[in-house]
mmCIF file of C-alpha atoms in Angstrom:
data_model
loop_
_atom_site.group_PDB
_atom_site.id
_atom_site.type_symbol
_atom_site.label_atom_id
_atom_site.label_comp_id
_atom_site.label_asym_id
_atom_site.label_seq_id
_atom_site.Cartn_x
_atom_site.Cartn_y
_atom_site.Cartn_z
ATOM 1 C CA GLU A 18 75.707 105.734 123.491
ATOM 2 C CA VAL A 19 75.792 109.457 125.260
ATOM 3 C CA GLN A 20 76.313 108.929 128.294
ATOM 4 C CA LEU A 21 76.347 111.810 131.215
ATOM 5 C CA VAL A 22 76.809 110.951 134.824
ATOM 6 C CA GLU A 23 76.201 114.464 136.932
ATOM 7 C CA SER A 24 78.050 114.267 140.587
ATOM 8 C CA GLY A 25 78.291 117.105 144.202
ATOM 9 C CA GLY A 26 75.032 116.830 144.916
ATOM 10 C CA ASP A 27 74.332 117.384 148.401
ATOM 11 C CA LEU A 28 72.408 119.271 151.526
ATOM 12 C CA VAL A 29 74.140 122.342 152.110
ATOM 13 C CA GLN A 30 72.701 125.396 154.273
ATOM 14 C CA PRO A 31 70.778 128.893 152.674
ATOM 15 C CA GLY A 32 73.653 131.112 151.634
ATOM 16 C CA GLY A 33 75.644 128.629 151.034
ATOM 17 C CA SER A 34 77.709 127.134 148.093
ATOM 18 C CA LEU A 35 77.929 123.599 145.810
ATOM 19 C CA ARG A 36 79.867 123.092 143.137
ATOM 20 C CA LEU A 37 78.061 120.318 140.028
ATOM 21 C CA SER A 38 79.961 118.026 137.678
ATOM 22 C CA CYS A 39 79.330 116.170 134.749
ATOM 23 C CA GLU A 40 81.554 113.731 133.310
ATOM 24 C CA ALA A 41 80.699 113.365 129.697
ATOM 25 C CA SER A 42 81.578 110.233 127.364
ATOM 26 C CA GLY A 43 80.012 108.945 123.707
ATOM 27 C CA PHE A 44 80.609 111.866 122.086
ATOM 28 C CA THR A 45 82.745 114.574 120.742
ATOM 29 C CA PHE A 46 82.698 116.667 123.922
ATOM 30 C CA ASN A 47 83.847 120.023 122.503
ATOM 31 C CA LYS A 48 81.644 120.256 119.995
ATOM 32 C CA TYR A 49 78.171 120.342 121.608
ATOM 33 C CA TRP A 50 76.714 123.557 123.522
ATOM 34 C CA MET A 51 76.283 121.380 126.780
ATOM 35 C CA SER A 52 73.556 122.797 129.757
ATOM 36 C CA TRP A 53 72.378 123.189 132.984
ATOM 37 C CA VAL A 54 68.639 122.045 134.237
ATOM 38 C CA ARG A 55 67.022 121.472 137.218
ATOM 39 C CA GLN A 56 64.026 120.245 138.525
ATOM 40 C CA ALA A 57 62.273 120.310 141.619
ATOM 41 C CA PRO A 58 60.337 117.953 143.458
ATOM 42 C CA GLY A 59 56.531 117.701 142.149
ATOM 43 C CA LYS A 60 57.082 120.503 138.908
ATOM 44 C CA GLY A 61 58.743 120.542 135.330
ATOM 45 C CA PRO A 62 61.535 121.438 134.692
ATOM 46 C CA GLU A 63 63.622 124.704 134.055
ATOM 47 C CA TRP A 64 66.584 125.154 132.274
ATOM 48 C CA VAL A 65 69.111 126.981 134.400
ATOM 49 C CA ALA A 66 72.378 127.427 132.007
ATOM 50 C CA ASN A 67 73.917 126.645 129.124
ATOM 51 C CA ILE A 68 77.586 127.413 127.443
ATOM 52 C CA LYS A 69 78.571 126.914 123.541
ATOM 53 C CA GLU A 70 80.930 124.579 122.726
ATOM 54 C CA ASP A 71 84.966 126.727 123.312
ATOM 55 C CA GLY A 72 83.034 128.355 126.117
ATOM 56 C CA SER A 73 83.018 132.053 124.970
ATOM 57 C CA ASP A 74 79.151 131.790 124.772
ATOM 58 C CA ILE A 75 77.285 131.497 128.162
ATOM 59 C CA HIS A 76 73.529 132.533 129.067
ATOM 60 C CA TYR A 77 71.465 132.141 132.833
ATOM 61 C CA LEU A 78 68.029 131.706 134.000
ATOM 62 C CA ASP A 79 67.774 135.235 135.451
ATOM 63 C CA SER A 80 67.364 134.027 138.979
ATOM 64 C CA VAL A 81 70.712 132.383 139.163
ATOM 65 C CA LYS A 82 72.654 135.406 137.811
ATOM 66 C CA GLY A 83 75.520 136.754 139.810
ATOM 67 C CA ARG A 84 75.087 133.229 142.198
ATOM 68 C CA PHE A 85 75.899 130.318 139.761
ATOM 69 C CA THR A 86 78.851 130.566 137.228
ATOM 70 C CA ILE A 87 78.473 127.536 134.698
ATOM 71 C CA SER A 88 82.217 126.239 133.442
ATOM 72 C CA ARG A 89 83.513 123.304 131.244
ATOM 73 C CA ASP A 90 86.736 121.188 130.396
ATOM 74 C CA ASN A 91 86.736 120.337 127.283
ATOM 75 C CA VAL A 92 90.681 117.859 127.528
ATOM 76 C CA LYS A 93 88.854 116.011 131.057
ATOM 77 C CA ASN A 94 85.625 116.118 128.659
ATOM 78 C CA SER A 95 83.368 117.644 131.699
ATOM 79 C CA LEU A 96 80.823 120.344 132.669
ATOM 80 C CA TYR A 97 81.024 121.973 135.683
ATOM 81 C CA LEU A 98 77.841 124.274 137.615
ATOM 82 C CA GLN A 99 79.687 126.179 140.625
ATOM 83 C CA MET A 100 76.190 127.296 143.190
ATOM 84 C CA SER A 101 76.889 130.192 145.653
ATOM 85 C CA SER A 102 74.412 131.891 147.754
ATOM 86 C CA LEU A 103 72.205 129.270 147.219
ATOM 87 C CA ARG A 104 68.262 129.597 148.897
ATOM 88 C CA VAL A 105 65.843 127.442 149.305
ATOM 89 C CA GLU A 106 64.542 127.422 146.201
ATOM 90 C CA ASP A 107 67.512 126.399 144.169
ATOM 91 C CA THR A 108 65.846 123.030 146.182
ATOM 92 C CA ALA A 109 66.149 120.402 142.853
ATOM 93 C CA VAL A 110 67.579 117.262 141.589
ATOM 94 C CA TYR A 111 69.906 118.972 138.869
ATOM 95 C CA TYR A 112 70.267 117.675 135.604
ATOM 96 C CA CYS A 113 73.503 117.799 132.850
ATOM 97 C CA LEU A 114 71.818 118.084 129.130
ATOM 98 C CA ARG A 115 73.099 118.116 125.986
ATOM 99 C CA ASP A 116 72.046 120.964 124.190
ATOM 100 C CA TYR A 117 71.454 119.342 120.601
ATOM 101 C CA GLY A 118 69.366 115.969 120.743
ATOM 102 C CA GLY A 119 68.135 116.762 124.251
ATOM 103 C CA TRP A 120 70.167 113.931 126.625
ATOM 104 C CA TRP A 121 69.563 114.078 130.098
ATOM 105 C CA GLY A 122 72.540 112.223 133.034
ATOM 106 C CA GLN A 123 70.103 110.647 135.523
ATOM 107 C CA GLY A 124 70.782 113.968 137.610
ATOM 108 C CA THR A 125 72.425 115.160 140.971
ATOM 109 C CA LEU A 126 70.220 115.636 144.036
ATOM 110 C CA VAL A 127 70.853 119.681 145.538
ATOM 111 C CA THR A 128 68.824 120.283 148.602
ATOM 112 C CA VAL A 129 68.738 123.767 150.253
ATOM 113 C CA SER A 130 67.505 123.922 153.941
ATOM 114 C CA SER A 131 68.883 124.466 157.600
ATOM 115 C CA GLN B 24 62.575 134.725 128.788
ATOM 116 C CA PRO B 25 60.270 134.418 127.791
ATOM 117 C CA VAL B 26 56.990 132.081 128.812
ATOM 118 C CA VAL B 27 56.451 129.210 126.745
ATOM 119 C CA THR B 28 52.451 127.792 127.133
ATOM 120 C CA GLN B 29 51.723 124.137 126.540
ATOM 121 C CA GLU B 30 48.443 122.463 127.796
ATOM 122 C CA PRO B 31 48.049 121.597 131.316
ATOM 123 C CA SER B 32 46.303 118.166 130.910
ATOM 124 C CA LEU B 33 44.181 116.527 127.857
ATOM 125 C CA THR B 34 42.661 113.002 127.967
ATOM 126 C CA VAL B 35 42.346 110.541 124.430
ATOM 127 C CA SER B 36 41.111 107.664 124.599
ATOM 128 C CA PRO B 37 43.451 104.540 123.445
ATOM 129 C CA GLY B 38 43.829 104.612 119.966
ATOM 130 C CA GLY B 39 42.863 107.779 119.377
ATOM 131 C CA THR B 40 44.655 111.422 117.874
ATOM 132 C CA VAL B 41 45.451 114.482 120.257
ATOM 133 C CA THR B 42 47.745 117.082 119.130
ATOM 134 C CA LEU B 43 49.915 119.001 122.038
ATOM 135 C CA THR B 44 50.857 122.827 121.580
ATOM 136 C CA CYS B 45 53.730 124.747 122.862
ATOM 137 C CA GLY B 46 53.612 128.569 122.266
ATOM 138 C CA SER B 47 55.819 131.650 123.337
ATOM 139 C CA SER B 48 54.923 134.848 124.650
ATOM 140 C CA THR B 49 57.168 136.628 122.723
ATOM 141 C CA GLU B 50 57.253 135.535 119.289
ATOM 142 C CA SER B 51 55.278 132.419 116.864
ATOM 143 C CA VAL B 52 57.193 129.285 116.616
ATOM 144 C CA THR B 53 59.008 128.357 114.304
ATOM 145 C CA ASP B 54 61.940 126.059 112.998
ATOM 146 C CA LEU B 55 65.078 128.929 114.564
ATOM 147 C CA LEU B 56 63.436 127.812 117.807
ATOM 148 C CA TYR B 57 64.584 124.374 117.038
ATOM 149 C CA PRO B 58 61.865 123.007 119.237
ATOM 150 C CA TYR B 59 61.910 119.752 121.583
ATOM 151 C CA TRP B 60 59.449 117.786 122.905
ATOM 152 C CA PHE B 61 60.458 115.833 125.980
ATOM 153 C CA GLN B 62 58.786 112.525 127.639
ATOM 154 C CA GLN B 63 58.445 112.101 131.687
ATOM 155 C CA LYS B 64 57.250 109.141 133.339
ATOM 156 C CA PRO B 65 56.755 109.250 137.008
ATOM 157 C CA GLY B 66 60.228 109.015 138.391
ATOM 158 C CA GLN B 67 61.951 108.152 135.486
ATOM 159 C CA VAL B 68 64.509 111.432 133.615
ATOM 160 C CA PRO B 69 62.905 113.551 130.718
ATOM 161 C CA ARG B 70 63.889 111.490 128.110
ATOM 162 C CA ALA B 71 63.342 113.660 124.157
ATOM 163 C CA LEU B 72 61.125 112.370 121.733
ATOM 164 C CA ILE B 73 61.294 114.637 119.603
ATOM 165 C CA PHE B 74 64.531 117.587 118.559
ATOM 166 C CA ASP B 75 64.757 120.343 116.241
ATOM 167 C CA THR B 76 60.722 120.453 115.400
ATOM 168 C CA SER B 77 60.544 117.166 113.962
ATOM 169 C CA ASN B 78 63.459 114.821 114.045
ATOM 170 C CA ARG B 79 62.660 111.567 116.823
ATOM 171 C CA HIS B 80 65.101 109.623 118.476
ATOM 172 C CA SER B 81 66.167 105.853 117.233
ATOM 173 C CA TRP B 82 63.576 104.997 120.067
ATOM 174 C CA THR B 83 60.454 107.336 119.576
ATOM 175 C CA PRO B 84 57.805 105.561 117.840
ATOM 176 C CA ALA B 85 56.531 106.145 114.470
ATOM 177 C CA ARG B 86 53.173 107.348 116.087
ATOM 178 C CA PHE B 87 54.868 110.592 117.171
ATOM 179 C CA SER B 88 55.061 112.985 115.546
ATOM 180 C CA GLY B 89 56.450 116.585 115.722
ATOM 181 C CA SER B 90 55.366 119.869 113.725
ATOM 182 C CA LEU B 91 54.044 123.589 113.451
ATOM 183 C CA LEU B 92 50.957 124.762 113.500
ATOM 184 C CA GLY B 93 49.401 127.977 113.694
ATOM 185 C CA GLY B 94 52.606 129.764 115.409
ATOM 186 C CA LYS B 95 52.816 126.714 117.483
ATOM 187 C CA ALA B 96 55.345 123.852 118.092
ATOM 188 C CA ALA B 97 52.762 120.830 118.170
ATOM 189 C CA LEU B 98 53.508 116.777 119.080
ATOM 190 C CA THR B 99 50.611 115.026 117.805
ATOM 191 C CA LEU B 100 50.772 111.380 119.078
ATOM 192 C CA SER B 101 48.145 108.879 116.885
ATOM 193 C CA GLY B 102 47.037 105.398 117.918
ATOM 194 C CA ALA B 103 48.127 105.971 121.908
ATOM 195 C CA GLN B 104 48.786 102.947 123.951
ATOM 196 C CA PRO B 105 48.671 103.310 127.296
ATOM 197 C CA GLU B 106 52.404 103.605 128.101
ATOM 198 C CA ASP B 107 51.595 106.901 126.485
ATOM 199 C CA GLU B 108 50.383 108.309 129.933
ATOM 200 C CA ALA B 109 53.094 111.163 131.212
ATOM 201 C CA ASP B 110 54.154 114.346 131.082
ATOM 202 C CA TYR B 111 55.361 116.129 128.239
ATOM 203 C CA TYR B 112 57.178 119.180 127.927
ATOM 204 C CA CYS B 113 58.689 121.380 125.403
ATOM 205 C CA LEU B 114 61.866 123.468 124.989
ATOM 206 C CA LEU B 115 62.336 126.296 123.057
ATOM 207 C CA TYR B 116 66.137 127.528 121.584
ATOM 208 C CA GLY B 117 65.905 130.667 121.934
ATOM 209 C CA GLY B 118 68.989 132.736 123.099
ATOM 210 C CA TYR B 119 67.956 131.501 126.266
ATOM 211 C CA ARG B 120 66.299 127.672 126.930
ATOM 212 C CA VAL B 121 62.830 127.861 128.003
ATOM 213 C CA PHE B 122 60.661 124.944 128.872
ATOM 214 C CA GLY B 123 57.453 125.156 128.484
ATOM 215 C CA GLY B 124 55.182 123.745 132.093
ATOM 216 C CA GLY B 125 54.035 120.672 130.814
ATOM 217 C CA THR B 126 50.666 118.824 128.926
ATOM 218 C CA ARG B 127 49.974 115.830 131.648
ATOM 219 C CA LEU B 128 48.524 113.651 129.117
ATOM 220 C CA THR B 129 46.171 110.657 130.187
ATOM 221 C CA VAL B 130 44.974 107.599 128.288
ATOM 222 C CA LEU B 131 41.792 106.504 128.374
#
């Protein structure tokens, strides 16, 4: 069974940094594109970034370009999101998503507030 | 990045049929955008119902079907049940992935 477990969410001040992790199991991790998706309170999901199976192709939502970095470790079956220069509007639950089939983790809450 | 549009809200009677649509601001939706449909109930994580236009997951009731309709992706619910009341989001896979704004479906 596909399992995705996110961690790393926290309360952080504007301008701060945070690193999210997602541990994958139940499938061959290095054969799938992976994404980060976020959902602000009371809003719909918003795709943030994705990364190809071998990390050679990466795309970002315009509003996070230059601030967020997606990466993966296919040995550790893990996906990461390094977030810097955080803004209040980045507050959301962040989900790890396996692109094919649309599998979601349970999410980790990032709150950006002073 | 394109804007993906969905009906903000729809109402269907129990046992009735309703079609939700998903359009792109920049192009007609085709199989090459691999449309996905997600269902989200209050307090829950979104769950994929349909992927690659029309493929159901093992947990997707047969009353849900995906298709292309007039340049849009479509999710048709035939024989609506009270438990189908939820928010529904489409996702298009271009070079970017873009979610629609969602449709709140009421079964009433």
